[in-house]
Coordinates of C-alpha atoms and ligand atoms in Angstrom, one line a residue:
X1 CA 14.0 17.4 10.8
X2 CA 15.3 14.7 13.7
X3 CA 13.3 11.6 13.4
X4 CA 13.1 9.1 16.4
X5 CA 15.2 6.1 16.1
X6 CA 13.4 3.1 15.8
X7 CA 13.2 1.5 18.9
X8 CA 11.6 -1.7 17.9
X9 CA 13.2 -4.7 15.4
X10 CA 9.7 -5.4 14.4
X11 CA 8.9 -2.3 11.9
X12 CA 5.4 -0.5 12.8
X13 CA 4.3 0.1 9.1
X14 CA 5.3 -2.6 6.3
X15 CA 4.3 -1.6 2.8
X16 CA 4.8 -3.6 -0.1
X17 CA 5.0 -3.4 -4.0
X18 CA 3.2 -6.4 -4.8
X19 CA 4.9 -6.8 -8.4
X20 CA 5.0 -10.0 -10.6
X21 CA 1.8 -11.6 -11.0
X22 CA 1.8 -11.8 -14.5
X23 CA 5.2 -13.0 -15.0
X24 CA 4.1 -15.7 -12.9
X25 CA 1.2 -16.6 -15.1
X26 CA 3.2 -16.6 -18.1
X27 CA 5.8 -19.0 -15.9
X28 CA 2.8 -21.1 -16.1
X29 CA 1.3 -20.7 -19.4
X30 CA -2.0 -19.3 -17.8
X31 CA -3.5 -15.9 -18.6
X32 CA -2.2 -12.6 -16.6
X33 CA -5.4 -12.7 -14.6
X34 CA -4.7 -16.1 -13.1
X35 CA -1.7 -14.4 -11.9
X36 CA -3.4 -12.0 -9.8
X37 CA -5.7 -14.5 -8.2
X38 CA -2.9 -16.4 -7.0
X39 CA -1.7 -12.9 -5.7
X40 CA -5.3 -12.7 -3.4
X41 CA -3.8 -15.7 -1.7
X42 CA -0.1 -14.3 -1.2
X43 CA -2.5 -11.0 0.2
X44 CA -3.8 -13.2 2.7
X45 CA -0.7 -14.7 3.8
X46 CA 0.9 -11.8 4.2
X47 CA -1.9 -10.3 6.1
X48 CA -2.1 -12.9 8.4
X49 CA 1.7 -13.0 9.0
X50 CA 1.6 -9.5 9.7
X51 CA -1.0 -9.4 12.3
X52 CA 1.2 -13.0 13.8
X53 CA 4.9 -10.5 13.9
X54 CA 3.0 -7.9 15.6
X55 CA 2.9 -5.1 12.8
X56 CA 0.3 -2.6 13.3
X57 CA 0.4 -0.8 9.8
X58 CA 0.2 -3.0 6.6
X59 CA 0.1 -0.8 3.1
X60 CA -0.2 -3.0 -0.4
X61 CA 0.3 -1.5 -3.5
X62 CA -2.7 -3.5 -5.5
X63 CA -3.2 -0.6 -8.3
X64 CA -1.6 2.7 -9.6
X65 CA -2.4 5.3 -11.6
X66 CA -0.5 4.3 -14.4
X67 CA -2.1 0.7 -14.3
X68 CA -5.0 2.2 -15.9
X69 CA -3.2 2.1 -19.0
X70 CA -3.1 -1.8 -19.2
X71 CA -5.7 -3.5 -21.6
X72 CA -9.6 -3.0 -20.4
X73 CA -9.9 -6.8 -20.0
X74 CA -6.8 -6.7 -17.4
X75 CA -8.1 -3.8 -15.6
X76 CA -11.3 -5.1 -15.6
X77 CA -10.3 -8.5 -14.5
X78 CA -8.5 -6.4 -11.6
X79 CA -11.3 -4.2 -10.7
X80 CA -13.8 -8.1 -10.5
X81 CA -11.2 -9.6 -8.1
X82 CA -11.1 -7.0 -6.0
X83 CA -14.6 -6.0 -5.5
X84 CA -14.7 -10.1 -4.9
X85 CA -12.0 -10.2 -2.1
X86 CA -13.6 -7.1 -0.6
X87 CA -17.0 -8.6 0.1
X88 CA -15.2 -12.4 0.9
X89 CA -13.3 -11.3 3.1
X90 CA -14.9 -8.7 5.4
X91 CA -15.9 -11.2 8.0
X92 CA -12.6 -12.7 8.3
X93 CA -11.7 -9.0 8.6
X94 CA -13.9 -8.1 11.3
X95 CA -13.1 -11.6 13.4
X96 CA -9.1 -10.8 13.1
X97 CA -9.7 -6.6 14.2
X98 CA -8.8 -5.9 11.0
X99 CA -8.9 -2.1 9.6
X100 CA -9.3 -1.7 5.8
X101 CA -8.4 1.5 4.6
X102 CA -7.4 3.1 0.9
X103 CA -5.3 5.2 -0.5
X104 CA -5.2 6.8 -4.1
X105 CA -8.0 8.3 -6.0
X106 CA -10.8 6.3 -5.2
X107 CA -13.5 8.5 -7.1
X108 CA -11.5 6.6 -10.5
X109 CA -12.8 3.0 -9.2
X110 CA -16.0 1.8 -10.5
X111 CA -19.2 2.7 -8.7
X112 CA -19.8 -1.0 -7.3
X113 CA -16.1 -1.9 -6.4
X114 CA -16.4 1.9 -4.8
X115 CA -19.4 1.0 -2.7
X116 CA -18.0 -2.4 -1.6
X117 CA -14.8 -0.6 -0.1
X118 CA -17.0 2.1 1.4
X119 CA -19.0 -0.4 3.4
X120 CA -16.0 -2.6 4.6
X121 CA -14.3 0.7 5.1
X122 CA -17.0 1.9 7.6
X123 CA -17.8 -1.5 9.1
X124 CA -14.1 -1.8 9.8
X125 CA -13.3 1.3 11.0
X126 CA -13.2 0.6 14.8
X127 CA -10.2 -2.2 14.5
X128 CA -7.2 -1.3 16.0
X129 CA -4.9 -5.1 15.5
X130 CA -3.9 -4.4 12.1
X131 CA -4.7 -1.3 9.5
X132 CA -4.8 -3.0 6.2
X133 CA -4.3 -0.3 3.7
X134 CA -5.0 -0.4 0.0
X135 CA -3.1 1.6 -2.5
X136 CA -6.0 1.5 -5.3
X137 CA -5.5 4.2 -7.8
X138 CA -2.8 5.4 -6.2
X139 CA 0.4 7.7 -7.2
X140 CA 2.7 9.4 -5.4
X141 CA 2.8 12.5 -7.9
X142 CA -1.0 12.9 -7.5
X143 CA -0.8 12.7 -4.3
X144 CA 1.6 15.4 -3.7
X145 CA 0.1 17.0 -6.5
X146 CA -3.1 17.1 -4.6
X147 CA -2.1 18.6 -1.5
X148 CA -1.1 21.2 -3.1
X149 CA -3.7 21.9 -4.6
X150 CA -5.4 21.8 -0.7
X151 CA -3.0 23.7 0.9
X152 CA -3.2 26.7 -1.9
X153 CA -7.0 26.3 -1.4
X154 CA -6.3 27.1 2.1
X155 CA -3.8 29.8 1.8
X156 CA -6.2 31.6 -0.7
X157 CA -9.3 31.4 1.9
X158 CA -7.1 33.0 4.0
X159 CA -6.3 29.8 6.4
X160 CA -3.0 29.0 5.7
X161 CA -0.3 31.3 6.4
X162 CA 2.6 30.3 4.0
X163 CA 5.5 31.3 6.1
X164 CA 4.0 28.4 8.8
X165 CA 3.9 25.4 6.1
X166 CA 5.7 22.8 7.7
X167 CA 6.7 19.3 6.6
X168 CA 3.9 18.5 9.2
X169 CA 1.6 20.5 7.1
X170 CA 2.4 18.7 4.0
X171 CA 1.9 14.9 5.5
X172 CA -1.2 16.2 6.9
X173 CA -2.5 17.0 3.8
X174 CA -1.8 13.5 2.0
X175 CA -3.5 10.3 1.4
X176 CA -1.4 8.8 4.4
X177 CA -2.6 11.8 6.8
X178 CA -2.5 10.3 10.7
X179 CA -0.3 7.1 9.5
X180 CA 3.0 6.4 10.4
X181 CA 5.7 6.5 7.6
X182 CA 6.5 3.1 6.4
X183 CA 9.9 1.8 8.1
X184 CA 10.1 -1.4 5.8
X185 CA 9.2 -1.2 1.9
X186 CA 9.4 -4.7 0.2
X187 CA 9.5 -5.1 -3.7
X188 CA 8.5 -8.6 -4.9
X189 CA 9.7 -10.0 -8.0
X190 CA 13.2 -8.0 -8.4
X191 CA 12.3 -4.8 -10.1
X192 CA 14.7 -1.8 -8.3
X193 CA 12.3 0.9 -8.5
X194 CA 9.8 2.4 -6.7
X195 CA 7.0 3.2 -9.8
X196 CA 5.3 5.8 -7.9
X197 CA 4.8 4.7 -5.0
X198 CA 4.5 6.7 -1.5
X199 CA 7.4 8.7 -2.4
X200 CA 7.2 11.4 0.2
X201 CA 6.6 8.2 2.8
X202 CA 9.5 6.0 2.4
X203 CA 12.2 8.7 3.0
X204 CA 13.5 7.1 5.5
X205 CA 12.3 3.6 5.1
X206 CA 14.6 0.3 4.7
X207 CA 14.2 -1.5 1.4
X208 CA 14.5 -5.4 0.3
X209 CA 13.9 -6.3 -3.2
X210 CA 13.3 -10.0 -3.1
X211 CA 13.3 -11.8 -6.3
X212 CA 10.0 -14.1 -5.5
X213 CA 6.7 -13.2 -7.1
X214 CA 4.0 -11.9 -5.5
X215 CA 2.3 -15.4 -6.1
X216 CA 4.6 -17.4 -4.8
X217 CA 5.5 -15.0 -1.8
X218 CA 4.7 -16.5 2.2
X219 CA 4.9 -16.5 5.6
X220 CA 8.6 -17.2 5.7
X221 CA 9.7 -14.4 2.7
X222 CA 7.8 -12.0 4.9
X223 CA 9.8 -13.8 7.9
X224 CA 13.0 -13.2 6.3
X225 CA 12.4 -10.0 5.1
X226 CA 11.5 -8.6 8.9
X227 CA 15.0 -10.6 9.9
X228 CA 16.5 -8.4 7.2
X229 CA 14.8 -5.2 8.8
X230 CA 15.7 -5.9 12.0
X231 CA 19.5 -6.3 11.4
X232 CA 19.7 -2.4 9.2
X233 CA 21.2 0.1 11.4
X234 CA 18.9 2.8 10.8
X235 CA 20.8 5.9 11.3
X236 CA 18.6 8.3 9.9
X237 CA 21.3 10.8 9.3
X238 CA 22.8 10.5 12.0
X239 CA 26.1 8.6 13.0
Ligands
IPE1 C1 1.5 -6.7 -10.0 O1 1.8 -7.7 -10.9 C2 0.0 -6.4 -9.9 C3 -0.4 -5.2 -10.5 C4 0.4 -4.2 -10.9 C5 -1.8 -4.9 -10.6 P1 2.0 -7.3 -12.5 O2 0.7 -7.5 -13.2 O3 2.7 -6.0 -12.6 O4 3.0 -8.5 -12.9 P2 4.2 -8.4 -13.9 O5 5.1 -7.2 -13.4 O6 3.7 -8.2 -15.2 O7 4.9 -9.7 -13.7
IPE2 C1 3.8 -1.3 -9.5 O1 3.9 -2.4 -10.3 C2 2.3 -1.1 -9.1 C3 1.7 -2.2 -8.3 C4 2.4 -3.2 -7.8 C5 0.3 -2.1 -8.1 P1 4.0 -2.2 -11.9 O2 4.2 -3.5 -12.5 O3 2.8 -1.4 -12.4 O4 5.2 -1.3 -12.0 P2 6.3 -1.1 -13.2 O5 5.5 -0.9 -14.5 O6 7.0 -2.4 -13.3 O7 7.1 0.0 -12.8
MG3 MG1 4.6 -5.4 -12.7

């Protein structure tokens, strides 16, 4: 399907796979979770250099399905900091027209970090300078797995004709429904893979794997990384 070119050098929708927190920690003989709290403060770096370059659509992967796995203390750790940052940080939200949204399975979170979200979710919801969106819980395979599931609900009840399922159809029925693709995906800390994440999404999207940590990662590696973007040729197929 023809996809418009980008007409723009600044990308619309930046996500980023916030990875190396805890090899930064260990670079500093401090526990793992140290690691992610200096990651909060590369989070509101980033944010605010976003909303500064003019992106309207900023996605951070902060938790997958598979991180589940890690020990309970980590996750735990994880789950504190998060609920923290959440209820710090909504006025600063609010005051920069900040809208936080999530993706993933958020019915996995605990109840309170759950019912922090909900709230900043809600009192952000009319913000239109910068959609902050969360991957918490999230995986690309579930995802897809899950509209699926929704679109053979549909097609069993008798509202979805098969023979009219579109790629359309299927975007509408992800996490990501009524949000641009992403045009830029970063990778922090040098890892060439995508780990399930937004799979479906980045089809088309530019790449740069910078070997910073998240901790350590500014204003001027998201600079550089934009100056990157903006000098692809995005042909989308084309010539
Ligand atoms: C990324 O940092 C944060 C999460 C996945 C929650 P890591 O915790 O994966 O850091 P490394 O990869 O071990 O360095
Ligand atoms: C990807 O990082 C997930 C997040 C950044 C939240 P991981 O550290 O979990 O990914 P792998 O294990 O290196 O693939
Ligand atoms: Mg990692």
């Amino acid at each position: 399907m023809a996809k418009e070119k980008s007409v723009t050098a600044i990308p619309q929708h930046v996500a980023i796979i916030m990875d190396g927190n805890g090899r930064w920690a260990k670079k500093h003989h401090l526990p793992r979770l140290s690691g992610h709290e200096a990651g909060r403060k590369s989070v509101k770096r980033v944010v605010q250099a976003a909303i500064d370059h003019g992106v309207r659509y900023l996605t951070l992967y902060a938790f997958s399905v598979e991180n589940w796995q890690r020990p309970r203390e980590e996750v735990q750790g994880l789950m504190g900091l998060l609920r923290g940052v959440i209820r710090e940080e909504l006025s600063e939200m609010s005051k920069e027209g900040i809208r936080l949204r999530t993706i993933g399975r958020r019915q996995d979170l605990p109840e309170a970090v759950r019912e922090e979200l909900e709230s900043a979710i809600e009192k952000t919801k009319g913000h239109t300078k910068l959609d902050l969106i969360l991957a918490l819980s999230y995986g690309s395979r579930v995802e897809i797995t899950e509209a699926m599931q929704g679109m053979a609900r549909e097609v069993k009840a008798g509202k979805l004709d098969p023979d009219q399922i579109r790629e359309e159809t299927v975007a509408e029925h992800l996490y990501t429904h009524g949000i641009p693709d992403p045009d830029l995906l970063i990778r922090t800390s040098g890892e060439m893979r995508i780990s399930n994440f937004m799979l479906w999404q980045i089809s088309y999207a530019e790449i740069v794997v910078t070997p910073v940590l998240w901790p350590d990662f500014g204003e001027e590696d998201f600079a550089k990384a934009l100056a990157d973007y903006a000098a692809r040729d995005r042909r989308f197929g084309g010539i």
